Short mmCIF file of C-alpha atoms and ligand atoms in Angstrom, two decimals:
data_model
loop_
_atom_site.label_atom_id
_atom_site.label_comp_id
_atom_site.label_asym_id
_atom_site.label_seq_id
_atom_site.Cartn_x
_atom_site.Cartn_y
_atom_site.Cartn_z
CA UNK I 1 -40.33 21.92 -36.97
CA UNK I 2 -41.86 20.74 -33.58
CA UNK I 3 -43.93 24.15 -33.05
CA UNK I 4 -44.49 26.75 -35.34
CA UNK I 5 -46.64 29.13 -32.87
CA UNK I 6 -45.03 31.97 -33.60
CA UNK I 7 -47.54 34.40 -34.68
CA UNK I 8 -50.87 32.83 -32.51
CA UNK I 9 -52.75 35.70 -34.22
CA UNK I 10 -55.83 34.77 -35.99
CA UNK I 11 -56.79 35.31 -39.64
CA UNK I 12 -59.77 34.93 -42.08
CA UNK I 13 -62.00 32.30 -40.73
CA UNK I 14 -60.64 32.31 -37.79
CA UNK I 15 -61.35 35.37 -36.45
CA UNK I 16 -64.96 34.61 -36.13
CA UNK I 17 -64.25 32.30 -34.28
CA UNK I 18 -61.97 34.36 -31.57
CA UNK I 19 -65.31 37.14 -31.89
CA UNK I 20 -67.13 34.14 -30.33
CA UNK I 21 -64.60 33.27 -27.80
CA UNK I 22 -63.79 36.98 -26.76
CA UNK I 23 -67.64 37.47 -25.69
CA UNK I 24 -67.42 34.16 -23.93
CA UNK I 25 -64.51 35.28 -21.95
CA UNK I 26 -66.13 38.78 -21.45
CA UNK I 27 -69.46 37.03 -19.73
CA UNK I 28 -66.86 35.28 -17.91
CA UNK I 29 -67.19 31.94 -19.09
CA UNK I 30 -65.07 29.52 -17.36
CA UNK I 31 -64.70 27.14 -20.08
CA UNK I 32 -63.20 29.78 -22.13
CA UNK I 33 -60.71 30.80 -19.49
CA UNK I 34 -59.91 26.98 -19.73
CA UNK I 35 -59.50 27.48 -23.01
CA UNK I 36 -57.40 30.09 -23.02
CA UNK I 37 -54.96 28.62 -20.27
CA UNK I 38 -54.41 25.98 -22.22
CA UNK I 39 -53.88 27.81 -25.88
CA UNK I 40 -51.66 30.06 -24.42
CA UNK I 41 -50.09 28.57 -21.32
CA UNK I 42 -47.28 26.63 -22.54
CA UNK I 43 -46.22 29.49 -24.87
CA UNK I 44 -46.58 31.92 -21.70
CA UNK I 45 -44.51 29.79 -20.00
CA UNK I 46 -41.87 29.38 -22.29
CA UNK I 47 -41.72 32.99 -22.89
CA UNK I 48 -41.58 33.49 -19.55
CA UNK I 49 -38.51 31.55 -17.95
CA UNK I 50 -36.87 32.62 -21.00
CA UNK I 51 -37.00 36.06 -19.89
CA UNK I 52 -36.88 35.45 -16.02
CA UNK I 53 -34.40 32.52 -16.39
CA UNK I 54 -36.43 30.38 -13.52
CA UNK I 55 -39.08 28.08 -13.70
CA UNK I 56 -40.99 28.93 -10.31
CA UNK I 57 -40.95 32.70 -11.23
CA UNK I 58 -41.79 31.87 -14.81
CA UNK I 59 -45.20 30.01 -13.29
CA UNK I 60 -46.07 32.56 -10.78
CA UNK I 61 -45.43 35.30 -13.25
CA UNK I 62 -48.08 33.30 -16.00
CA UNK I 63 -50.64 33.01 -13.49
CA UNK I 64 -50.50 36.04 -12.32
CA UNK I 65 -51.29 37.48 -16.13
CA UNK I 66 -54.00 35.09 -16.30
CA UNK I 67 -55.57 36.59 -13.15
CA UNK I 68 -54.54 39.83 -14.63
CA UNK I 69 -55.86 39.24 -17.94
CA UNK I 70 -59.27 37.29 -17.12
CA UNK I 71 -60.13 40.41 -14.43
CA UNK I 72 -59.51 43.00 -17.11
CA UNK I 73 -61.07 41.08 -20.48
CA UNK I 74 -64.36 43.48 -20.08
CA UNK I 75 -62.32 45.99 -21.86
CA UNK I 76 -61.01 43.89 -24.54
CA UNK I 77 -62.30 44.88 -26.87
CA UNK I 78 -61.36 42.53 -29.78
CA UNK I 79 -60.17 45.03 -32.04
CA UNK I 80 -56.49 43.05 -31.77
CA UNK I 81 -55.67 39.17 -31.57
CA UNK I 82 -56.07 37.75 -28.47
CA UNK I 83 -52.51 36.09 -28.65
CA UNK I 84 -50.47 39.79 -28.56
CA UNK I 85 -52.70 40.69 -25.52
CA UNK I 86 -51.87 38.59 -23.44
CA UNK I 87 -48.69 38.38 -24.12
CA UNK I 88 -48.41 41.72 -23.35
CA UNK I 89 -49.67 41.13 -19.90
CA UNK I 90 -47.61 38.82 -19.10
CA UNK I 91 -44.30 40.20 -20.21
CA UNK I 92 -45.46 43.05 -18.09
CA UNK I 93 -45.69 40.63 -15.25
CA UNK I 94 -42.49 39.40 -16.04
CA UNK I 95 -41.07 42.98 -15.86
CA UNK I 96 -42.78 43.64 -12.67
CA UNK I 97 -40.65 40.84 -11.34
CA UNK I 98 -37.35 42.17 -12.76
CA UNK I 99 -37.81 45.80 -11.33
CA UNK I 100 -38.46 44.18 -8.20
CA UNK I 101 -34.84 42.24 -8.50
CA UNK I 102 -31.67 43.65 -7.43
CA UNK I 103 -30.58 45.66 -10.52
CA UNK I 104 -28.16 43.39 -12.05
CA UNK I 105 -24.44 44.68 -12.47
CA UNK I 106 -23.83 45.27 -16.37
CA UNK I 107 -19.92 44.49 -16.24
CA UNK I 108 -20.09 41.59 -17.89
CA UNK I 109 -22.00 42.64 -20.45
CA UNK I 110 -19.40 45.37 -20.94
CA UNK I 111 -16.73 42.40 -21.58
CA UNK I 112 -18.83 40.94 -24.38
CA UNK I 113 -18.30 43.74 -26.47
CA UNK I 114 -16.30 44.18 -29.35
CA UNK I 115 -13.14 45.74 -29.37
CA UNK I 116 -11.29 48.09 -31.01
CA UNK I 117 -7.74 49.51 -31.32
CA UNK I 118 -7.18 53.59 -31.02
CA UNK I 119 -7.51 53.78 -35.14
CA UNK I 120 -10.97 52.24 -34.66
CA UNK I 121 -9.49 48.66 -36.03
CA UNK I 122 -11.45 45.79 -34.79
CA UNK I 123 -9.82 43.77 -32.37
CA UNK I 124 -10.34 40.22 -32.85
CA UNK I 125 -9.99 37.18 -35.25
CA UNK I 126 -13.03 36.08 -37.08
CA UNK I 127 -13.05 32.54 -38.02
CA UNK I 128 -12.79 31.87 -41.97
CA UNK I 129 -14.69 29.32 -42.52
CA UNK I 130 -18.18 29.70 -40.64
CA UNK I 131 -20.38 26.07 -39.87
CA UNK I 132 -24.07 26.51 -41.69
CA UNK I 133 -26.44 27.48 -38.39
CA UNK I 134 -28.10 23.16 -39.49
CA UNK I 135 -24.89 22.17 -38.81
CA UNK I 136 -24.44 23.98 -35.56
CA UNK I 137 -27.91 23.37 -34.65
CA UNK I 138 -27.13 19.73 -34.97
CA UNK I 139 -25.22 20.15 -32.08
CA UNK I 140 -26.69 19.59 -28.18
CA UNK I 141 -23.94 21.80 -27.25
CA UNK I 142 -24.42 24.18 -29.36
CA UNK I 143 -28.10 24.70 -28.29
CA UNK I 144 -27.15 24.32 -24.81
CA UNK I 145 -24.84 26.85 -25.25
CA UNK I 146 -27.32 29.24 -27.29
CA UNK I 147 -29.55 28.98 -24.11
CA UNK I 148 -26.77 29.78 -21.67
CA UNK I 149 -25.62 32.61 -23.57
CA UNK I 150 -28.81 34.55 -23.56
CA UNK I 151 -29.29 33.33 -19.76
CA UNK I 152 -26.64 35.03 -19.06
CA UNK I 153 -27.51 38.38 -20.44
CA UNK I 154 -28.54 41.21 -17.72
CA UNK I 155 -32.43 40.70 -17.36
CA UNK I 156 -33.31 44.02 -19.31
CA UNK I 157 -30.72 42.87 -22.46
CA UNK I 158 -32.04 39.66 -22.55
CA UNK I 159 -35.95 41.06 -22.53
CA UNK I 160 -35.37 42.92 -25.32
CA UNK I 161 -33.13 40.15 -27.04
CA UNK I 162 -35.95 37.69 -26.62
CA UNK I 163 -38.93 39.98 -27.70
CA UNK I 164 -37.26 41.86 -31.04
CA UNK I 165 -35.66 38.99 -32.25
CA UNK I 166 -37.22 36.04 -31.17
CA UNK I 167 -40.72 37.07 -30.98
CA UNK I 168 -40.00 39.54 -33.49
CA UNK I 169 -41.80 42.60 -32.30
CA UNK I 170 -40.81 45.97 -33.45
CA UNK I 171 -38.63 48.13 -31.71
CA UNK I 172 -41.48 50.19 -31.59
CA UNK I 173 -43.43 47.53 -30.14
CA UNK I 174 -40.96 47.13 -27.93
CA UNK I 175 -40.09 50.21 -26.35
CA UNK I 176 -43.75 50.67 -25.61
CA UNK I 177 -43.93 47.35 -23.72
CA UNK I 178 -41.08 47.90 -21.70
CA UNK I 179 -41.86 51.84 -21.00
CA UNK I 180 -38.66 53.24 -22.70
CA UNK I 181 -37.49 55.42 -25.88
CA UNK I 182 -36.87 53.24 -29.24
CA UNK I 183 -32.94 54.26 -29.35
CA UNK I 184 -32.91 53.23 -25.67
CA UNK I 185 -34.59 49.59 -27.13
CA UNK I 186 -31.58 49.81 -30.43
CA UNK I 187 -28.55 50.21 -27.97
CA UNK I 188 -29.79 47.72 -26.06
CA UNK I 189 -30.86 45.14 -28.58
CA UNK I 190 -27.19 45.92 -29.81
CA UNK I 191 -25.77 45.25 -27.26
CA UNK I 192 -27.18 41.91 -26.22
CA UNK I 193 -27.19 40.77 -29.65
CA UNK I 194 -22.96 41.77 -29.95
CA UNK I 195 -23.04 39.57 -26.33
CA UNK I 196 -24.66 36.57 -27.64
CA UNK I 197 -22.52 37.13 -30.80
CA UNK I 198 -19.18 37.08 -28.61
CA UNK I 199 -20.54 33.90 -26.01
CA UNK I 200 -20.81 32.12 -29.58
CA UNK I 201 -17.50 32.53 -30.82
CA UNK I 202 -15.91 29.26 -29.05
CA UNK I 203 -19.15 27.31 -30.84
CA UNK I 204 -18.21 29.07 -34.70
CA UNK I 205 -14.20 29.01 -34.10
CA UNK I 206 -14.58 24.86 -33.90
CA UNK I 207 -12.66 25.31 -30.88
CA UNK I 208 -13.95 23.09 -27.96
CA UNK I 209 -17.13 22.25 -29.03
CA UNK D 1 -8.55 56.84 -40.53
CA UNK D 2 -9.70 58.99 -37.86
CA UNK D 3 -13.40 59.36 -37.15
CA UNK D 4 -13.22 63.34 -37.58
CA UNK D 5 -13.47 62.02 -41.35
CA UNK D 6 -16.62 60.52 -41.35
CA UNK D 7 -18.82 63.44 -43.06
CA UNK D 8 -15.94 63.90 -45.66
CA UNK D 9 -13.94 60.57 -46.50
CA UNK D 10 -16.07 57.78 -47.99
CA UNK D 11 -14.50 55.17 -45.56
CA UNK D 12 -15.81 54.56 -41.96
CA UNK D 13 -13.68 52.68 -39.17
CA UNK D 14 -14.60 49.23 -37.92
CA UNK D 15 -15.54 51.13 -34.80
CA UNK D 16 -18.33 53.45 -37.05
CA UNK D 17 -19.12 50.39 -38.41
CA UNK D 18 -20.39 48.36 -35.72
CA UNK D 19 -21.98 51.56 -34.69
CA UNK D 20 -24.02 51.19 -38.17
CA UNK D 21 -24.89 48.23 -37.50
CA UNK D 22 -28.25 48.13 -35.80
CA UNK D 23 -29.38 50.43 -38.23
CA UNK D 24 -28.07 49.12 -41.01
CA UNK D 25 -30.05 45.62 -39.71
CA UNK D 26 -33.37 47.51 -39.52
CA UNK D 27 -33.31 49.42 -42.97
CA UNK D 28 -32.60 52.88 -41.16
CA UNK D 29 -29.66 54.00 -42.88
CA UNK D 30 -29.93 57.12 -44.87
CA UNK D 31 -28.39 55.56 -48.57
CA UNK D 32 -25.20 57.71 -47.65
CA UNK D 33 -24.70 55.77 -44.91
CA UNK D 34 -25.44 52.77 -46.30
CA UNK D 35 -23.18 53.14 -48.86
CA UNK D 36 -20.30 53.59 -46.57
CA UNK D 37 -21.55 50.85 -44.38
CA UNK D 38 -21.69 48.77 -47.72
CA UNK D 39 -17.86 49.99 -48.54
CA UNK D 40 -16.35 49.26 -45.43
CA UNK D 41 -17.83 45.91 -45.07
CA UNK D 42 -16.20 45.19 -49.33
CA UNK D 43 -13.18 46.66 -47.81
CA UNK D 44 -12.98 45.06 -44.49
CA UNK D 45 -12.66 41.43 -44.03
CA UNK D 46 -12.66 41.19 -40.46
CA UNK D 47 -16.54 43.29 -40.36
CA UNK D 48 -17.50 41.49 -43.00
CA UNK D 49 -16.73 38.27 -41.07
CA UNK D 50 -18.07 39.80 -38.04
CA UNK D 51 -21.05 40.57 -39.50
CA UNK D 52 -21.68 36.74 -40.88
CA UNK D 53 -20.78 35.34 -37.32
CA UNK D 54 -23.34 37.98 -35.69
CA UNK D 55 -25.99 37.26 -38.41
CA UNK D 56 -25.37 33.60 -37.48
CA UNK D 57 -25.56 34.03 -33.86
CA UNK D 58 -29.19 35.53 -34.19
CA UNK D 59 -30.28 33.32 -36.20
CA UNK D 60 -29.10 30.64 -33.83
CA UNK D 61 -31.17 32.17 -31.05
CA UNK D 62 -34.06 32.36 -33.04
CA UNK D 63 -33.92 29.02 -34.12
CA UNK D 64 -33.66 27.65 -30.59
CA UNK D 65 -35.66 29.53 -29.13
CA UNK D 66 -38.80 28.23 -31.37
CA UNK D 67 -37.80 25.02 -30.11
CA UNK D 68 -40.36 23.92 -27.28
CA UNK D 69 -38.56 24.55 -24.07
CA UNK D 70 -37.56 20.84 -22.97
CA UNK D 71 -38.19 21.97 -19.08
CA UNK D 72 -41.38 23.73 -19.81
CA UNK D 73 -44.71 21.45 -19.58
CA UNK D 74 -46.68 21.46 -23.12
CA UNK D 75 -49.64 21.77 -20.74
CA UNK D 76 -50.58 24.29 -18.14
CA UNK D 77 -49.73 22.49 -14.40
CA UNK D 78 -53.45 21.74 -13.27
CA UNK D 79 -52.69 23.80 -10.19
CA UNK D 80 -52.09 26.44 -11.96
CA UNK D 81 -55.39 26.18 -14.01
CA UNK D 82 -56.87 25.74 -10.51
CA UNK D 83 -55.17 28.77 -8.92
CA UNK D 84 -56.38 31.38 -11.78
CA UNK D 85 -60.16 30.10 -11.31
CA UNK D 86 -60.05 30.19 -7.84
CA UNK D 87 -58.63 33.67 -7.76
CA UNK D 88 -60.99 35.34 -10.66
CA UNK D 89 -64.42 33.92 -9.53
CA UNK D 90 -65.64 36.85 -7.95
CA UNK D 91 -65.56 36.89 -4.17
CA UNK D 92 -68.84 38.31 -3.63
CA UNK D 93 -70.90 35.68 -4.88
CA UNK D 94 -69.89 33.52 -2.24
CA UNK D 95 -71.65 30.61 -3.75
CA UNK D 96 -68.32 29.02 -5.48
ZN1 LIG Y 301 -13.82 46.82 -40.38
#
């Protein structure tokens, strides 16, 4: 695998060394901001147009948590990994941003949904025979197509989408970043999740791609 | 099988069970419900397909989304670096 960043946390050893940078970036060390930037940046930024779905936004949204994050590190105070810090800071950027958007109609995300008859049947053939996810992943399209799908998720679906199941948070975790009740996070995560499912379909089915 | 069954008759609808699902996903089910989540999807071809193609479709997402981002730079845009330093060195020292 190209990158395997997914927990950025530190552990054993290696949390001496964060001590060591933490009090450099709390005597407001430049070098460490550098440092920091450039640990964390591309991840940030990644993160970032994944949940705004636009580049520009994605890099004003990054440095703006740096700013954030560099003007409040005097209160860090260590206790937790650097990484889930600011991460936190800049999803809240992020969400900043998204409040500030035109609230996104939710009717298509109403259409991915499954259906069901009036007995409570599913509606809907499965496909028998199911490609292994290598096999699909194999695939350009496919991934192309995994991207578009969660693109196209309203911004608050696709937030949750991308932080409980991609960068596996709790729903606990969650619901605290994003200011709302846990069952609020579950219907939503649902949801999106029962979107991406249905955008998928054509990709599993064999049919046209 | 109408819903009005579901604290007497063992078997849930598709509909219940999709409703399950989340919490089924996350461990939350009480074993009761569990075990009738468990029974429809023996029973039920169609959720149990559903719930391979769903499984699949997460996985999927997770898997590409731990791929770098082809568009994204693998280093921070010098302006950017630029931009932060600018705007945290602290305006009353005037000397930067
Ligand atoms: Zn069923």
């Amino acid at each position: 695998m190209a990158r395997r960043t997914r927990d950025m946390g530190t552990e054993g050893g290696e949390a001496a060394e964060e001590a060591e940078w933490v009090a450099a970036l709390r005597s407001g060390d430049e070098a460490s901001y550098v440092a920091l930037m450039q640990r964390f940046g591309p991840r940030l930024l990644s993160l970032a147009r994944s949940i705004l779905g636009n580049e520009a936004e994605a890099q004003d949204c990054v440095q703006e948590a740096f700013i954030q994050a560099f003007k409040k590190v005097g209160g860090f105070e260590g206790r937790s990994p650097l990484w889930p810090w600011v991460r936190r800071i800049a999803v809240n950027a992020c969400l900043g941003r998204i409040r500030a958007r035109h609230r996104q109609a939710e009717a298509t995300l109403e259409a991915w949904q499954p259906e069901f008859d009036a007995d409570g049947c599913r509606l809907g053939l499965e496909p028998r025979q199911l490609p292994a996810a290598d096999e699909l992943l194999a695939s350009d399209r496919v991934r192309a197509a995994v991207r578009a799908a969660v693109r196209a998720l309203p911004e608050i679906h696709r937030t949750v989408l991308i932080l409980r199941d991609f960068e596996e948070l709790s729903t606990g975790e969650v619901a605290e970043l994003l200011g709302l009740e846990p069952g609020a996070i579950r219907v939503r995560l649902h949801r999106a999740r029962a979107a991406l499912k249905k955008q998928l379909e054509p990709a599993f089915g064999g049919k046209g791609m | 099988m109408a819903s009005a069954d579901r604290s007497l008759g063992p078997m849930i609808t598709c509909r219940e069970f999709e409703d399950f699902l989340g919490d089924y996903l996350e461990g939350r089910l009480a074993w009761g419900a569990r075990w009738r989540f468990r029974l429809h999807m023996w029973m039920c071809p169609e959720c149990r397909r559903y719930l391979r193609s769903f499984r699949r479709s997460l996985e999927l997402g997770r898997r590409v989304f731990a791929e770098p981002d082809e568009s994204v730079p693998s280093e921070v845009p010098p302006e950017l670096l630029r931009a932060v330093l600018a705007a945290v060195r602290t305006p009353d020292d005037g000397d930067t």
